[in-house]
PDB file of C-alpha atoms in Angstrom:
ATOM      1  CA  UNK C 383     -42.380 -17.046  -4.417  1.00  0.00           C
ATOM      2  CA  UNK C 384     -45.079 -19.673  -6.024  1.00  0.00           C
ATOM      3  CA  UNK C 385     -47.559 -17.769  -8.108  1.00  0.00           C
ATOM      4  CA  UNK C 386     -49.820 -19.542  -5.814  1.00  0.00           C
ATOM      5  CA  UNK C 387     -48.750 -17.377  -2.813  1.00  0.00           C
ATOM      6  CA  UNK C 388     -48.330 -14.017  -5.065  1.00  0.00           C
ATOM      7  CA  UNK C 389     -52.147 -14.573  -5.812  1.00  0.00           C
ATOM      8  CA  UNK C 390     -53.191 -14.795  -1.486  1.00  0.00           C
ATOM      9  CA  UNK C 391     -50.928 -11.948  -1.278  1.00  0.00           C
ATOM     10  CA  UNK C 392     -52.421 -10.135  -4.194  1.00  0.00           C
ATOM     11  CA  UNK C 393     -55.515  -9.876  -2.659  1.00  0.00           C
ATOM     12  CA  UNK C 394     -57.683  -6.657  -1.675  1.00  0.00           C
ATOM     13  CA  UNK C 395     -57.567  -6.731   2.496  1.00  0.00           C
ATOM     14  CA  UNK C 396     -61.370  -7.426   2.160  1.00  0.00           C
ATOM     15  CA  UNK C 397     -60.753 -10.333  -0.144  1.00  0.00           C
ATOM     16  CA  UNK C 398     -58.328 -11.656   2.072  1.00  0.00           C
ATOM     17  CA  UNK C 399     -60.689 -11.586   4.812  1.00  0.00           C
ATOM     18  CA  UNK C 400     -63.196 -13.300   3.338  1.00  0.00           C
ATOM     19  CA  UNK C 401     -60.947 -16.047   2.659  1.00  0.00           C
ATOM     20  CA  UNK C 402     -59.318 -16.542   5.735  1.00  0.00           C
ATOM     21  CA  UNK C 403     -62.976 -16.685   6.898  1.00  0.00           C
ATOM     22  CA  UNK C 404     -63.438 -20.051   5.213  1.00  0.00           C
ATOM     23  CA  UNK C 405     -60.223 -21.140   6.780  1.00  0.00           C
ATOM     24  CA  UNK C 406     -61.343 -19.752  10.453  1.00  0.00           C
ATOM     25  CA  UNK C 407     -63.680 -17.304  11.752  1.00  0.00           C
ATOM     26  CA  UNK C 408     -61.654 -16.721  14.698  1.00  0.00           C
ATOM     27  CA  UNK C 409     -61.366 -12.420  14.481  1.00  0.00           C
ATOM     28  CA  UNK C 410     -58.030 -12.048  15.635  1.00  0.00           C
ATOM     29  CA  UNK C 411     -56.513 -14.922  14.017  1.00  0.00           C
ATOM     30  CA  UNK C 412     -58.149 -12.833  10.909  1.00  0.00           C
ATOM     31  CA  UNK C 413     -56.397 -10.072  11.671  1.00  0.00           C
ATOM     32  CA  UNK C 414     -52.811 -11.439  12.801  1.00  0.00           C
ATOM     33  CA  UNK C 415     -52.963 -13.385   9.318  1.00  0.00           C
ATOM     34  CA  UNK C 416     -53.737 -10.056   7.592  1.00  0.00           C
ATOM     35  CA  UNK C 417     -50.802  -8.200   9.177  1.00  0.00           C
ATOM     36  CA  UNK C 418     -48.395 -11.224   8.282  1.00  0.00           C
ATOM     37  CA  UNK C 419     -48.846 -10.380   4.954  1.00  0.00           C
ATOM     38  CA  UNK C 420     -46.727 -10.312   2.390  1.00  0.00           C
ATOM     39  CA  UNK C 421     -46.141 -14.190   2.787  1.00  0.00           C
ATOM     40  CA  UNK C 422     -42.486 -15.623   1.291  1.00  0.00           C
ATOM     41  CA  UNK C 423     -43.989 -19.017   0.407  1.00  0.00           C
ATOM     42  CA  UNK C 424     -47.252 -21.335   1.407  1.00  0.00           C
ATOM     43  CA  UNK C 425     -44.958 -23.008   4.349  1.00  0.00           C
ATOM     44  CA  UNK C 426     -44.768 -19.510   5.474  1.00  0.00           C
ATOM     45  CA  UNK C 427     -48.411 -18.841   5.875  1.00  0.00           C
ATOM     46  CA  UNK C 428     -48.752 -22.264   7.540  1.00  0.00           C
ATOM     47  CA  UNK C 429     -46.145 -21.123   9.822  1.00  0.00           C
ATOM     48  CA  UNK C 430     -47.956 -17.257  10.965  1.00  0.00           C
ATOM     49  CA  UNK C 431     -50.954 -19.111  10.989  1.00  0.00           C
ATOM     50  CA  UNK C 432     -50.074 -21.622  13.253  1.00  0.00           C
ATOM     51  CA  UNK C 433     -48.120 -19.166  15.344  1.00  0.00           C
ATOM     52  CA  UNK C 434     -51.275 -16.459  15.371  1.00  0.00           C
ATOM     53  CA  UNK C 435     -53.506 -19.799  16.608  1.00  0.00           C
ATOM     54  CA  UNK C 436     -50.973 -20.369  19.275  1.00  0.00           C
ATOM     55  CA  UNK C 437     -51.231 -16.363  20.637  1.00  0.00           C
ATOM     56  CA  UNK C 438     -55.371 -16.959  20.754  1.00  0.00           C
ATOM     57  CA  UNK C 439     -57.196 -17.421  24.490  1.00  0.00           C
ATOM     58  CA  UNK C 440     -60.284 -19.347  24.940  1.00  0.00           C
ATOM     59  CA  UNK C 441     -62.405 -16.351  23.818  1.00  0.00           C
ATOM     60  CA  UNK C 442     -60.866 -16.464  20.360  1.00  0.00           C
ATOM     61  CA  UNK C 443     -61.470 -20.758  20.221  1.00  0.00           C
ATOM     62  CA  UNK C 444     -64.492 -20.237  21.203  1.00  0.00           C
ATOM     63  CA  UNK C 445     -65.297 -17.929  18.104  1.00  0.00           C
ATOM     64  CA  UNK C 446     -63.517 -19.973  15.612  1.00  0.00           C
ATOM     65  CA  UNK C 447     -65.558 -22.940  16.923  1.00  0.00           C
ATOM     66  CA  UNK C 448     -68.878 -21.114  16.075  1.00  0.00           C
ATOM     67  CA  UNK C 449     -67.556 -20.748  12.859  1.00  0.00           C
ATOM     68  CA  UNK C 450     -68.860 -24.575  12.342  1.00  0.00           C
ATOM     69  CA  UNK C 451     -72.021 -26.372  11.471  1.00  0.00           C
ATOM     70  CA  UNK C 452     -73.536 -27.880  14.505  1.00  0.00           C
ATOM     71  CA  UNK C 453     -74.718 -31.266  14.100  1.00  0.00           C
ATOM     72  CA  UNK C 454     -78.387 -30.996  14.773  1.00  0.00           C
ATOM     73  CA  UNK C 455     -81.352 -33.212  13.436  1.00  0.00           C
ATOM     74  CA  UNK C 456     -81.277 -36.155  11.134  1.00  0.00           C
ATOM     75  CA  UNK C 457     -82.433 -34.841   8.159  1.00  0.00           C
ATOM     76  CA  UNK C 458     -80.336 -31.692   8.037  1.00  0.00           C
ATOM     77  CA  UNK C 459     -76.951 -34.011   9.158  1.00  0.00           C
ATOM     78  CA  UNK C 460     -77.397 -35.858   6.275  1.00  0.00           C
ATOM     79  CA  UNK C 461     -77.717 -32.226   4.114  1.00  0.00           C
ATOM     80  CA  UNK C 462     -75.037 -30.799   6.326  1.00  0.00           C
ATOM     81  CA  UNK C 463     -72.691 -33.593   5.663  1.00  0.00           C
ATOM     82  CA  UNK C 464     -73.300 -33.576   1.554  1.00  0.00           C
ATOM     83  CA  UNK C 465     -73.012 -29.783   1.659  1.00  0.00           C
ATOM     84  CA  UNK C 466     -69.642 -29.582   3.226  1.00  0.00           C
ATOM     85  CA  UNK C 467     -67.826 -32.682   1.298  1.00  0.00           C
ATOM     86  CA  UNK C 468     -69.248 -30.628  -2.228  1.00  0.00           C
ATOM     87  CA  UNK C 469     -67.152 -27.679  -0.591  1.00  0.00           C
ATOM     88  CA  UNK C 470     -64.270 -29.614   1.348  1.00  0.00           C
ATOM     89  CA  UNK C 471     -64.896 -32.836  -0.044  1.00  0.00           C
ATOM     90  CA  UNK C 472     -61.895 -34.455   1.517  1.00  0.00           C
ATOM     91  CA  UNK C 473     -63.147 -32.707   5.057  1.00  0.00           C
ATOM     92  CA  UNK C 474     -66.523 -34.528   5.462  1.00  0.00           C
ATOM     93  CA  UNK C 475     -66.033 -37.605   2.856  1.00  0.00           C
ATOM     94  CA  UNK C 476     -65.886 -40.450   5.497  1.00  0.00           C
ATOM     95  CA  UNK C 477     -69.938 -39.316   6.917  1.00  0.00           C
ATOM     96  CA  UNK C 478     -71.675 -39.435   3.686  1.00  0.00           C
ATOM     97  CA  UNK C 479     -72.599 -43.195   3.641  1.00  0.00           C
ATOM     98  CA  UNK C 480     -72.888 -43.294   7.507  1.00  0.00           C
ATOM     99  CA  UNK C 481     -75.724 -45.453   8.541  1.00  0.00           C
ATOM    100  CA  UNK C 482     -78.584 -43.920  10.158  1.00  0.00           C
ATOM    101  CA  UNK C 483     -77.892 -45.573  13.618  1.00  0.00           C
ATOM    102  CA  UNK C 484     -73.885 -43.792  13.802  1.00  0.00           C
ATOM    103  CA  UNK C 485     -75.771 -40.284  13.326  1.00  0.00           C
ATOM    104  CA  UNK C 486     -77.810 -40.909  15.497  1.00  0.00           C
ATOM    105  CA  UNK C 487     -75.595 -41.180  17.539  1.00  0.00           C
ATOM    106  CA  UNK C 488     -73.595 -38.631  16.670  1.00  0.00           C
ATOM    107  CA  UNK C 489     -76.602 -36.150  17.256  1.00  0.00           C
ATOM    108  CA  UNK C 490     -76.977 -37.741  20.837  1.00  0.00           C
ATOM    109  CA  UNK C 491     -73.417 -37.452  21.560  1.00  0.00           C
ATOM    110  CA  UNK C 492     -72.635 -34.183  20.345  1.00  0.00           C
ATOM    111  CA  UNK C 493     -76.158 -32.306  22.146  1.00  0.00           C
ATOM    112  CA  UNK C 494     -74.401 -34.148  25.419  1.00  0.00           C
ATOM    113  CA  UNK C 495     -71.253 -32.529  24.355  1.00  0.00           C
ATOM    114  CA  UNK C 496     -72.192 -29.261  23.748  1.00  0.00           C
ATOM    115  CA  UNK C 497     -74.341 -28.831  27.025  1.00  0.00           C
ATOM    116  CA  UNK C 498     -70.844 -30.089  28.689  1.00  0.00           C
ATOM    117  CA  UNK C 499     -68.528 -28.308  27.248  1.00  0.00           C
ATOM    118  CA  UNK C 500     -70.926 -25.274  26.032  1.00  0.00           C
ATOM    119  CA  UNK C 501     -69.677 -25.449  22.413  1.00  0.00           C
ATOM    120  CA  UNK C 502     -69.699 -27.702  19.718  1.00  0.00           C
ATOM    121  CA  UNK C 503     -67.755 -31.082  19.356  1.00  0.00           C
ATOM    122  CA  UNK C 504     -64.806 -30.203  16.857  1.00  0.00           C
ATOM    123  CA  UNK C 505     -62.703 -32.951  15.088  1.00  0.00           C
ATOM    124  CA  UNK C 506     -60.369 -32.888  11.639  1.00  0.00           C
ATOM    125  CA  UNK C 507     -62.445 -34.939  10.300  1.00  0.00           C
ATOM    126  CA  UNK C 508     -60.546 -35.528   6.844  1.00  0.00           C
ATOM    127  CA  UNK C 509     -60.406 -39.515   6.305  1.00  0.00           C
ATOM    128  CA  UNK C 510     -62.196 -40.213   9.213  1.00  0.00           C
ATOM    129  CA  UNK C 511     -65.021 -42.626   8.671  1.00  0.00           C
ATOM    130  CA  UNK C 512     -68.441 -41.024  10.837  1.00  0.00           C
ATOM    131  CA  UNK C 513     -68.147 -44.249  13.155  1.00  0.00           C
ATOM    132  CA  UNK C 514     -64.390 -42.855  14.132  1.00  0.00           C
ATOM    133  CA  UNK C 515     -65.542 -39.487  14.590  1.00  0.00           C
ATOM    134  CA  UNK C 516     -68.560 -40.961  17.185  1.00  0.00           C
ATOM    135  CA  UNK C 517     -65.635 -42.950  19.168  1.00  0.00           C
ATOM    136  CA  UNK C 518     -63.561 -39.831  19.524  1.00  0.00           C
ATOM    137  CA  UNK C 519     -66.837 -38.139  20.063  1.00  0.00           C
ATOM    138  CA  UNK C 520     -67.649 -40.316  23.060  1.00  0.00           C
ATOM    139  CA  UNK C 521     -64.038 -40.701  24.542  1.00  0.00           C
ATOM    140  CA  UNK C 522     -63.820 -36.850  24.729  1.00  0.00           C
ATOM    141  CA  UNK C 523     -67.284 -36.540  26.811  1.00  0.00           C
ATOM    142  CA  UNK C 524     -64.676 -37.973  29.591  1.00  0.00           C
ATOM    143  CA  UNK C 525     -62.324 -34.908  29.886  1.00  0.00           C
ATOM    144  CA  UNK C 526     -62.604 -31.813  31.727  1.00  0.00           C
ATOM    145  CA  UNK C 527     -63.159 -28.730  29.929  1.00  0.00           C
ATOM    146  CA  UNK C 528     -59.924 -27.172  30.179  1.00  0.00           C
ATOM    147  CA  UNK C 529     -58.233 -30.272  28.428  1.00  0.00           C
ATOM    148  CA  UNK C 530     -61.180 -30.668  25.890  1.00  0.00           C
ATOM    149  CA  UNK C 531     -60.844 -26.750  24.848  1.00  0.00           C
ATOM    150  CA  UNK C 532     -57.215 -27.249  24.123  1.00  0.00           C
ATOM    151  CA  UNK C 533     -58.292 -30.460  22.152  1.00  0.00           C
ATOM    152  CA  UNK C 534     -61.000 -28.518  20.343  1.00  0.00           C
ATOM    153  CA  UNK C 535     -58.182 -25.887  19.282  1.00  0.00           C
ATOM    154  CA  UNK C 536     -55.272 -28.552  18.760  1.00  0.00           C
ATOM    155  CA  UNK C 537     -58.238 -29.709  16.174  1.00  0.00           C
ATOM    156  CA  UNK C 538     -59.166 -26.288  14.920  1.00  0.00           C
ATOM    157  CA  UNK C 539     -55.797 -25.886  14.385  1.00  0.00           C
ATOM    158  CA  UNK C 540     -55.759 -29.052  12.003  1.00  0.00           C
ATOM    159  CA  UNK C 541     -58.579 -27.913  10.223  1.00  0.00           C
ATOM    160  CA  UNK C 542     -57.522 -24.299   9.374  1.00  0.00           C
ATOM    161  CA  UNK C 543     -53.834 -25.214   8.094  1.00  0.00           C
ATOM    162  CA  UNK C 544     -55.547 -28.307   5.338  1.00  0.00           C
ATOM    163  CA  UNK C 545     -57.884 -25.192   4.609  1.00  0.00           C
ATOM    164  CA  UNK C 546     -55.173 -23.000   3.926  1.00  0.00           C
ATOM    165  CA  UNK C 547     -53.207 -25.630   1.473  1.00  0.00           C
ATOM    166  CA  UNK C 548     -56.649 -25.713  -0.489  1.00  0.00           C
ATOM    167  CA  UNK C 549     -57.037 -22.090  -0.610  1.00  0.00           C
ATOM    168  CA  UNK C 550     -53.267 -21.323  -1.453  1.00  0.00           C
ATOM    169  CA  UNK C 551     -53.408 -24.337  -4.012  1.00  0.00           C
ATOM    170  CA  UNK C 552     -56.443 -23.130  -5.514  1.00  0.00           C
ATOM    171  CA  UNK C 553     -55.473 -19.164  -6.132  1.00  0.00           C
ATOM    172  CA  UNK C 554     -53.964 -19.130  -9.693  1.00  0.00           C
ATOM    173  CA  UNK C 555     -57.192 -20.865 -10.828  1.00  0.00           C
ATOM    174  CA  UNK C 556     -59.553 -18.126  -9.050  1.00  0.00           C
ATOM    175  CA  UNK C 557     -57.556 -15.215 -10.802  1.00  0.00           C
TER     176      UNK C 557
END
């Protein structure tokens, strides 16, 4: 076992919480992680954590999905945007220099989305450039929501295992 994993596993079950929270704020994925514990070795917590996502219903999605920053106005896309690549830098990177017209449209295109679907347009967005994001954006508007909630999760999914890597990778220097 990497110190790297003896660190996650080290942690107080409040502590753990907490960080699984930045990874996903799904509640039962939460609590399926923390009863997998002890992990063996970081492919093992990507492996529980993949199979915990997999047990979830739409109810639990749904949560994790809140879990995210909605893109709203302008001005605070631009702040939302700097303020998550400073935290996941390689999450957000390819929207810092998007021109004004692509989130734009992005705000458009999302408030269309979420009235659709009736949550949030969610994407791994690690090196994606903002324009991608808008064409996946806009192709998705065309599903149904059954197909675009497993898309959302598939996604989610995505976006809570590169979270785990930078948590587990990050332990021994948070000790």
């Amino acid at each position: 076992m990497s110190a790297e994993v003896a660190a996650v596993n080290a942690l107080s079950a409040e502590q753990f919480a907490a960080a699984m929270r930045d990874c996903c704020t799904s509640s039962r994925w939460i609590e399926g992680m923390q009863r997998a514990r002890p992990f063996q070795s970081s492919q093992h917590i990507q492996e529980e954590a993949s199979r915990i996502w997999a047990g979830l219903d739409e109810a639990d999605f749904l949560e994790a999905f809140r879990g995210h920053p909605k893109i709203g106005d302008l001005d605070s896309l631009r702040t939302k945007f700097r303020a998550q690549a400073a935290k996941c830098a390689a999450e957000q990177a390819g929207s810092l220099e998007a021109p004004d017209i692509v989130l734009k449209a992005l705000q458009r295109y999302n408030d269309e989305y979420e009235k659709r679907f009736g949550f949030i347009f969610i994407i791994c967005a690690q090196g994606k450039p903002a324009a991608e994001m808008l064409g996946w954006l806009v192709a998705r508007l065309a599903n149904d929501r059954a197909t675009e909630i497993r898309i959302a999760a598939a996604e989610q999914g995505k976006i809570t295992a590169l979270r785990l890597q930078k948590l587990v990778a990050a332990r021994p220097a948070s000790l």
